[in-house]
PDB file of C-alpha atoms in Angstrom:
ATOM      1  CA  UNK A 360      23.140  83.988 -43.697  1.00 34.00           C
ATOM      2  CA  UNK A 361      22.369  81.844 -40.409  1.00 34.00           C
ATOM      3  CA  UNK A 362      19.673  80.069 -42.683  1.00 40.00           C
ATOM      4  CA  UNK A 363      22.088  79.030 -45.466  1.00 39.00           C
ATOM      5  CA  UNK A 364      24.402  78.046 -43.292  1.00 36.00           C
ATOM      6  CA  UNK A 365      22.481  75.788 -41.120  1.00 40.00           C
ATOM      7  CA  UNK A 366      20.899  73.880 -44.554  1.00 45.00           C
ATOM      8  CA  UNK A 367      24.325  73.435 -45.807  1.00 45.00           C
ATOM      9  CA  UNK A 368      25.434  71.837 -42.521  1.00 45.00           C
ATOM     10  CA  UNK A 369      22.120  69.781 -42.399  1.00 44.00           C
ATOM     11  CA  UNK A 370      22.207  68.612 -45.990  1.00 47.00           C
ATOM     12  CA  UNK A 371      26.526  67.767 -45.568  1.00 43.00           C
ATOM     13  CA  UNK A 372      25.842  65.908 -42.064  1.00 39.00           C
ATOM     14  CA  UNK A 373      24.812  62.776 -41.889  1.00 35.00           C
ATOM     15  CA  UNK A 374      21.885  61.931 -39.548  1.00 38.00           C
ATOM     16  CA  UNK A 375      19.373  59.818 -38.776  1.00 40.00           C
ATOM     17  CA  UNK A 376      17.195  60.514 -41.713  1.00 45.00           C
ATOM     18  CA  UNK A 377      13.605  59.266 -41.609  1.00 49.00           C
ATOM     19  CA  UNK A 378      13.165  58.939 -45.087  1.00 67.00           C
ATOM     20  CA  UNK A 379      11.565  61.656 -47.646  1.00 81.00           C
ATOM     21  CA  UNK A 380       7.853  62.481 -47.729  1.00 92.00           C
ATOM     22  CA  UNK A 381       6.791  63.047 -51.488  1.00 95.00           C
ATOM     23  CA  UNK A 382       3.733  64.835 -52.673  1.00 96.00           C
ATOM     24  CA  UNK A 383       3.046  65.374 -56.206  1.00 96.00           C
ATOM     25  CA  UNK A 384       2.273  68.886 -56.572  1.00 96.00           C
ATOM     26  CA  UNK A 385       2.011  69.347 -60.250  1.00 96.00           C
ATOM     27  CA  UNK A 386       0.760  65.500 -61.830  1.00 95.00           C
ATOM     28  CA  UNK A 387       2.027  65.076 -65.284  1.00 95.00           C
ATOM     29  CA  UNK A 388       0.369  67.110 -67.767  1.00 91.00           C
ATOM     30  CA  UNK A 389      -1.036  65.728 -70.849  1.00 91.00           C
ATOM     31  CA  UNK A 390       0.299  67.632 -73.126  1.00 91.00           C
ATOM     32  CA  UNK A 391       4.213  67.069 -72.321  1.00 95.00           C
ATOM     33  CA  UNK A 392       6.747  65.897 -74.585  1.00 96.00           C
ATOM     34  CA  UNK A 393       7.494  63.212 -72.883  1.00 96.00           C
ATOM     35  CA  UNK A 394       9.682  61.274 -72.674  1.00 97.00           C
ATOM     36  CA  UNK A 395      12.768  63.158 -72.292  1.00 98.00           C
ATOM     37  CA  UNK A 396      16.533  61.505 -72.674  1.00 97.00           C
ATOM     38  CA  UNK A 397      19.063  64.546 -72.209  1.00 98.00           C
ATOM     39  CA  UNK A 398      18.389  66.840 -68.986  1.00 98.00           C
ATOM     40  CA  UNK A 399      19.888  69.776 -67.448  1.00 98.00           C
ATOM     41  CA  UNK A 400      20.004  69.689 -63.972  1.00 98.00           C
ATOM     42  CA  UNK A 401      20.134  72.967 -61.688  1.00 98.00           C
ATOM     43  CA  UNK A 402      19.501  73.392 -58.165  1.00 97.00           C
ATOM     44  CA  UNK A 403      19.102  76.438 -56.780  1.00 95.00           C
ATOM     45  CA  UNK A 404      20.810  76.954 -53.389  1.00 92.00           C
ATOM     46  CA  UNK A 405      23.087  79.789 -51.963  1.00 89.00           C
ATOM     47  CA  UNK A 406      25.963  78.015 -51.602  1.00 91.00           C
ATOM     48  CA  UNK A 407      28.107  76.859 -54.952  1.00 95.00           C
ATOM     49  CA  UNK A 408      28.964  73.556 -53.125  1.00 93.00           C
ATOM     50  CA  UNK A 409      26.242  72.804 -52.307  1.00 90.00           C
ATOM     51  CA  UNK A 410      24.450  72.955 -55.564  1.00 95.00           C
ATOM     52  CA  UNK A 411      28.253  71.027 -57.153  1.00 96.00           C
ATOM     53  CA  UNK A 412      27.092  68.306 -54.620  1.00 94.00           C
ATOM     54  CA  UNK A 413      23.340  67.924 -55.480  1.00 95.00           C
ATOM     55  CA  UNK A 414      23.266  68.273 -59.140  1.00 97.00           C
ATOM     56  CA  UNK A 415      26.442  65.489 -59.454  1.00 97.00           C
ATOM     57  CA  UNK A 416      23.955  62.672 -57.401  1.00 96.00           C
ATOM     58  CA  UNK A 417      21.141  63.609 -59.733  1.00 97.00           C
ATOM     59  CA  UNK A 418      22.975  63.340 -62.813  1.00 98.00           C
ATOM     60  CA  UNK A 419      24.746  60.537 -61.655  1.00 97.00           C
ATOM     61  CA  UNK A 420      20.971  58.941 -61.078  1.00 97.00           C
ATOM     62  CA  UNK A 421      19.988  59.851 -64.241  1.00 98.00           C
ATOM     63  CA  UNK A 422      23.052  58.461 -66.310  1.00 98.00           C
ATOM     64  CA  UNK A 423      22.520  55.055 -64.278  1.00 97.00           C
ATOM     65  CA  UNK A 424      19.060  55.155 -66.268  1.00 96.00           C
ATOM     66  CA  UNK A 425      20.422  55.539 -69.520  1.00 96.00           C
ATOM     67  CA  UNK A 426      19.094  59.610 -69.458  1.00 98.00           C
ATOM     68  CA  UNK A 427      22.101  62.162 -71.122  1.00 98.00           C
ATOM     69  CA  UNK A 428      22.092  64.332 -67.514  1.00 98.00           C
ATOM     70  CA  UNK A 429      24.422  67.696 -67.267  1.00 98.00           C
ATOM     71  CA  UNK A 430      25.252  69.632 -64.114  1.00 98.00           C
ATOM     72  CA  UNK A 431      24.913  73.184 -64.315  1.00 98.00           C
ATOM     73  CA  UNK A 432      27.735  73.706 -62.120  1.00 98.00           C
ATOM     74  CA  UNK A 433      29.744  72.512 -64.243  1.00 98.00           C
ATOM     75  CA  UNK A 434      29.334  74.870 -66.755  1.00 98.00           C
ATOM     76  CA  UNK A 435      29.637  77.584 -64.550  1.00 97.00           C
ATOM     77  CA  UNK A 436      31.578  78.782 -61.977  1.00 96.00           C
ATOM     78  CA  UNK A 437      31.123  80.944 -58.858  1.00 95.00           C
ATOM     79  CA  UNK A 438      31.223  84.248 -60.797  1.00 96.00           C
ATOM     80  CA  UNK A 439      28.588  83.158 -63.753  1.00 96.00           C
ATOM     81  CA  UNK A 440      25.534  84.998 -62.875  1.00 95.00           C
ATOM     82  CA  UNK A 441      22.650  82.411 -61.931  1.00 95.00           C
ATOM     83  CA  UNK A 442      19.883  84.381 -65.060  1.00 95.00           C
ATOM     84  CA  UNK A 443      17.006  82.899 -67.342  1.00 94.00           C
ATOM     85  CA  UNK A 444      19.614  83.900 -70.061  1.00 96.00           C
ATOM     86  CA  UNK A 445      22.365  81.868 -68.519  1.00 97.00           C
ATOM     87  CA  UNK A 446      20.499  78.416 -68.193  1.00 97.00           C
ATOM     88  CA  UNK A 447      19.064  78.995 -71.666  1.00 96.00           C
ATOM     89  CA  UNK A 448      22.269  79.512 -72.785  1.00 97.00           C
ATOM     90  CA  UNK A 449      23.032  76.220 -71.223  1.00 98.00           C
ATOM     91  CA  UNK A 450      20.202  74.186 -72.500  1.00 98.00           C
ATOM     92  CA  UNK A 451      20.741  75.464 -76.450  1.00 97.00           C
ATOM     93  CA  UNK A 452      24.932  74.528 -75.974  1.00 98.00           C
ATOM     94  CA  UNK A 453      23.653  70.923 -74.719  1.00 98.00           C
ATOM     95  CA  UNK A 454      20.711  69.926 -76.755  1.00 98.00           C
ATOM     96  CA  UNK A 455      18.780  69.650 -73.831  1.00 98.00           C
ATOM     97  CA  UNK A 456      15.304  68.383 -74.347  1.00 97.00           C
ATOM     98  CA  UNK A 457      14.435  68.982 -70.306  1.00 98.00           C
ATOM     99  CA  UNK A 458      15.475  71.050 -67.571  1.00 98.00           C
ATOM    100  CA  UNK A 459      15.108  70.383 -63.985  1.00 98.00           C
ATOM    101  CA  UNK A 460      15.315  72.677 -61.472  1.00 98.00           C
ATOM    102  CA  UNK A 461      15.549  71.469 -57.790  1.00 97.00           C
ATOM    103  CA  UNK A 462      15.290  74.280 -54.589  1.00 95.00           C
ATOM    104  CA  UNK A 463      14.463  74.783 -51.215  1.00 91.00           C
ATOM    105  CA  UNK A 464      10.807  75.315 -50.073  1.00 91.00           C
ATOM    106  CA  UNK A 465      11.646  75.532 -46.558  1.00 86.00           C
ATOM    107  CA  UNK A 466      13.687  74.761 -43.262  1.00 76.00           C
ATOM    108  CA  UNK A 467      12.488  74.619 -40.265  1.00 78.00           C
ATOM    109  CA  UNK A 468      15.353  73.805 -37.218  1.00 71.00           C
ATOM    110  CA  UNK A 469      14.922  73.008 -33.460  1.00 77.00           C
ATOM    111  CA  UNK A 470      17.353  72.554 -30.831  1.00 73.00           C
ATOM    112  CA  UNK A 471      17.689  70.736 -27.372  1.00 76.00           C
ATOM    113  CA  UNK A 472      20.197  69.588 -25.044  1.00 72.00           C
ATOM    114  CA  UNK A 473      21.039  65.983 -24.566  1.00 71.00           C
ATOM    115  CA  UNK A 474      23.203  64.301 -22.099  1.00 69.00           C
ATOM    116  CA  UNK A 475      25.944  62.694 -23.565  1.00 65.00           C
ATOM    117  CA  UNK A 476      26.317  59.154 -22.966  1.00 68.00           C
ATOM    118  CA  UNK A 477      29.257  58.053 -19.783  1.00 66.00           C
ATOM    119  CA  UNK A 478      32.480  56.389 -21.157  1.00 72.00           C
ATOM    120  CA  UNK A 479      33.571  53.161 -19.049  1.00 73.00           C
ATOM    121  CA  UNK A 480      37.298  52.017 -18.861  1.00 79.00           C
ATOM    122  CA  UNK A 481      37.679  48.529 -16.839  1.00 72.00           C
ATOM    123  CA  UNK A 482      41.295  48.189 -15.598  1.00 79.00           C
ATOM    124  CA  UNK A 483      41.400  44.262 -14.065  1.00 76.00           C
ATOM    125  CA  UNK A 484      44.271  42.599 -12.752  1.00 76.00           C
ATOM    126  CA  UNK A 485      45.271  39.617 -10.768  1.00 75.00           C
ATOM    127  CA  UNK A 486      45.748  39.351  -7.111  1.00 72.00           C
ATOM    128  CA  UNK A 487      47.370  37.028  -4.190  1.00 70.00           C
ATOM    129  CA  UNK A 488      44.451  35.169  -4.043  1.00 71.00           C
ATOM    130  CA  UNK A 489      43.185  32.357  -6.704  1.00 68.00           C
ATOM    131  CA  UNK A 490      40.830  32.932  -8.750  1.00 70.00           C
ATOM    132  CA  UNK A 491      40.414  36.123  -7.295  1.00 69.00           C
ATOM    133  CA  UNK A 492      40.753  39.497  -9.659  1.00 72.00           C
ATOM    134  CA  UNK A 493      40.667  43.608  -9.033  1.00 73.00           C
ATOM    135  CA  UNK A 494      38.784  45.598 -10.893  1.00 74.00           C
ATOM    136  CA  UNK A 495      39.081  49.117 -11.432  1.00 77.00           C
ATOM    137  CA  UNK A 496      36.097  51.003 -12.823  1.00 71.00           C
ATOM    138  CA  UNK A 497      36.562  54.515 -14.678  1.00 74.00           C
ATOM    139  CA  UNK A 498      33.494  55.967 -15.822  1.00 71.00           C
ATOM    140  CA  UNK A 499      34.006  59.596 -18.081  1.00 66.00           C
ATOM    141  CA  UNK A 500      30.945  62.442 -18.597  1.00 66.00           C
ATOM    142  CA  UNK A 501      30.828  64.491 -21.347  1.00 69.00           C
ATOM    143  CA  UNK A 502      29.412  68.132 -21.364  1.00 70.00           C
ATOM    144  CA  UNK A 503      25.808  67.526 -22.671  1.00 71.00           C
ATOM    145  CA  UNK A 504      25.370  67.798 -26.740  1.00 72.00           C
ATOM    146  CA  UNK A 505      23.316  70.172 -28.452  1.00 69.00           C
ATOM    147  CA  UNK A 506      20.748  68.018 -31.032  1.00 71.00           C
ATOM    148  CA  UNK A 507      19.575  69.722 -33.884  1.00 71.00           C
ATOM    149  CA  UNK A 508      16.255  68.693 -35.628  1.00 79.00           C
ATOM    150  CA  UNK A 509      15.708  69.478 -39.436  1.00 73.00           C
ATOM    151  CA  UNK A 510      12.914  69.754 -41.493  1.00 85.00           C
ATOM    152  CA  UNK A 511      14.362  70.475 -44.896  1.00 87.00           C
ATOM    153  CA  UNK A 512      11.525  70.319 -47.886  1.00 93.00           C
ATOM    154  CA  UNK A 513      12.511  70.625 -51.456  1.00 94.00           C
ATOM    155  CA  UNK A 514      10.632  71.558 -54.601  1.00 97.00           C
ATOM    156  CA  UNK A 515      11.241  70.092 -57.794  1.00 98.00           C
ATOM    157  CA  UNK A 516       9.642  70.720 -61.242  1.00 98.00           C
ATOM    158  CA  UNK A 517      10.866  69.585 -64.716  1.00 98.00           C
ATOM    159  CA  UNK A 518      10.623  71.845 -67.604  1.00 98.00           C
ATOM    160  CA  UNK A 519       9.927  71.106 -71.337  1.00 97.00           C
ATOM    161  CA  UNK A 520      13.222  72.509 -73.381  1.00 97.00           C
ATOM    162  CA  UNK A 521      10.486  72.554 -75.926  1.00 96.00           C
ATOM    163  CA  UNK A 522       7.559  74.116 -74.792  1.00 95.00           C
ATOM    164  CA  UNK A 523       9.399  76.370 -72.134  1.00 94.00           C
ATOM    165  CA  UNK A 524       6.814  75.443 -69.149  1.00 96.00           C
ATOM    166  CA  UNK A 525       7.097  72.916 -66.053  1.00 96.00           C
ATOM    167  CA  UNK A 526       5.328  69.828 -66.581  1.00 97.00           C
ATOM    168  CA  UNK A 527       5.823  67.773 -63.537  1.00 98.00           C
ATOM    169  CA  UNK A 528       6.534  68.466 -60.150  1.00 97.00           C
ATOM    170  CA  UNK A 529       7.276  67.406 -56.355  1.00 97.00           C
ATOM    171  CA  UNK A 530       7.735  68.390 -52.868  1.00 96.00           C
ATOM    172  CA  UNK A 531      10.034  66.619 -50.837  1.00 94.00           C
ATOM    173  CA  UNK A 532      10.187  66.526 -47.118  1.00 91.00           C
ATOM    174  CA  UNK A 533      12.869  65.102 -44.989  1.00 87.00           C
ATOM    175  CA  UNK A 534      13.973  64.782 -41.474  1.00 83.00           C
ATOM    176  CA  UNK A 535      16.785  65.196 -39.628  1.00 75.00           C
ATOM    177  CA  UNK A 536      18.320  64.767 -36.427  1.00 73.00           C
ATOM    178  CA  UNK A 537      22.259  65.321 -35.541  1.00 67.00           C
ATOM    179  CA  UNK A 538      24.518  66.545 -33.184  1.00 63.00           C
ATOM    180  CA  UNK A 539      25.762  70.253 -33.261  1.00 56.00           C
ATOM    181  CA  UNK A 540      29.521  69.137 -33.265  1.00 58.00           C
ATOM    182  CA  UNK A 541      28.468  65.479 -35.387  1.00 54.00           C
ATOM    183  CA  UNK A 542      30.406  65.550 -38.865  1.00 45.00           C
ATOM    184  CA  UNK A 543      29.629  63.260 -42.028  1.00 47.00           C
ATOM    185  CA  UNK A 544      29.228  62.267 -45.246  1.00 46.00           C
ATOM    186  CA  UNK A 545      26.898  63.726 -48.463  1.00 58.00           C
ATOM    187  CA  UNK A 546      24.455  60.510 -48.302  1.00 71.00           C
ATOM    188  CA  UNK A 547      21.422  62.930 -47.153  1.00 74.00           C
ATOM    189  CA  UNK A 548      22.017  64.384 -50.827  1.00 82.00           C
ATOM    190  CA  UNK A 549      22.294  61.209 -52.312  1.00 87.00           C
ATOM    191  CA  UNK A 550      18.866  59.703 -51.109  1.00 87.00           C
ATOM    192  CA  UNK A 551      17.266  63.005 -52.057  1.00 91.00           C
ATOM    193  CA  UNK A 552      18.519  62.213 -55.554  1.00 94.00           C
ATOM    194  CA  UNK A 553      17.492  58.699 -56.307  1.00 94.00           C
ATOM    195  CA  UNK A 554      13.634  59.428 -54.792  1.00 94.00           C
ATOM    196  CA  UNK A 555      13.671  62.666 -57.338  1.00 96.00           C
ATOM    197  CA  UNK A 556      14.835  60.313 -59.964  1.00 97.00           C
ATOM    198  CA  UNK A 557      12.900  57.345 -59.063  1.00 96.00           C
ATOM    199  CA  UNK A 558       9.916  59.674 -59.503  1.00 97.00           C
ATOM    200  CA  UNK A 559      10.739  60.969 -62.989  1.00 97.00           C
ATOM    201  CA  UNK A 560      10.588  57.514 -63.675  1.00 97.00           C
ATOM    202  CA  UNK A 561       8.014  55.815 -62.155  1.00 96.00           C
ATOM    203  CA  UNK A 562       6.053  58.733 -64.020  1.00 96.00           C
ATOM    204  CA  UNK A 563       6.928  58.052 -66.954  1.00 96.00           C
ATOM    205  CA  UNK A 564       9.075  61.276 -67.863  1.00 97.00           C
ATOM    206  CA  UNK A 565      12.594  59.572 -69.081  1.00 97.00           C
ATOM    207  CA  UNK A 566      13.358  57.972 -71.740  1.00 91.00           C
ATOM    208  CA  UNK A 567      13.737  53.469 -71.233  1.00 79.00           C
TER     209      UNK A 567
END
């Protein structure tokens, strides 16, 4: 449970992200269908949410190519059992020529105290004299902040609807560093979407 939650709150918060690491683990086989213009997208994570939030960037990356792209999620809900029969279910109601399936390889988390930077507050007012001013200097400390360091990799391969195998496939590694109590926005998600994406197409597996 501690590991689902902390990759949630790493993938929701928004840190100082030093770009994904991509390593072509499966190259494009030569006997692949390709290319392919109307994916299902499912991601594989614990958390409902949390796959809602990662399959609607890479669909949304995929429609912006001109590629027919449908969440899983949302032909599910919490309740709908995540099966072989379920997805293939999915892929015969949608004409899907493709299925890609997106999960987590690993995290790996580290934590260390940091001070927290002081707070100044300059109060300045005039006095008797000309040209002469007071100033009153109030400086505020913070308890020290906990940093947390990420290393979140992700596996993605892309299945033939067709032939029923993977035919391409990546790891992705990313970094990230936040604060324990820092909250933000979903844009960790999004960049992990467009570099999947970018990939299917630099590699020639969607359709122009």
């Amino acid at each position: 449970m501690i590991r689902t939650i902390t990759f949630i709150s790493a993938m929701l918060l928004l840190g100082a992200c030093a770009g994904s690491q991509v390593t072509r683990v499966q190259p494009l086989a030569e006997s692949a269908d390709v290319p392919y213009d109307n994916v299902l997208v499912i991601v594989l994570f614990k958390s409902f949410d949390a796959r809602r939030y990662f399959e609607q960037d890479i669909v949304k990356q995929l429609q912006e190519r001109g590629v027919r792209a449908t969440a899983s999620t949302s032909l599910m809900d919490t309740r709908t059992p995540m099966t072989r029969q379920t997805f293939q279910a999915m892929v015969e109601s949608q004409g899907s020529d493709a299925v890609l399936v997106s999960q987590l390889v690993s995290l790996d988390t580290t934590a260390k105290m940091k001070d927290a930077r002081a707070k100044s507050t300059y109060n300045i007012r005039p006095t008797y004299y000309y040209n002469v001013w007071g100033v009153e200097l109030t400086e505020y400390v913070e308890p020290p902040l906990m940093q947390l360091n990420h290393t979140i990799a992700l596996a993605t391969q892309l299945y033939s609807a067709a032939q029923q195998e993977p035919v391409w496939g990546i790891e992705s590694r990313t970094e990230l560093s936040l604060d324990y109590d820092e909250r933000g926005d979903l844009s960790v998600m999004t960049q992990e979407a467009k570099v999947i994406v970018s990939y299917l197409s630099r590699d020639g597996l969607l359709s122009p």
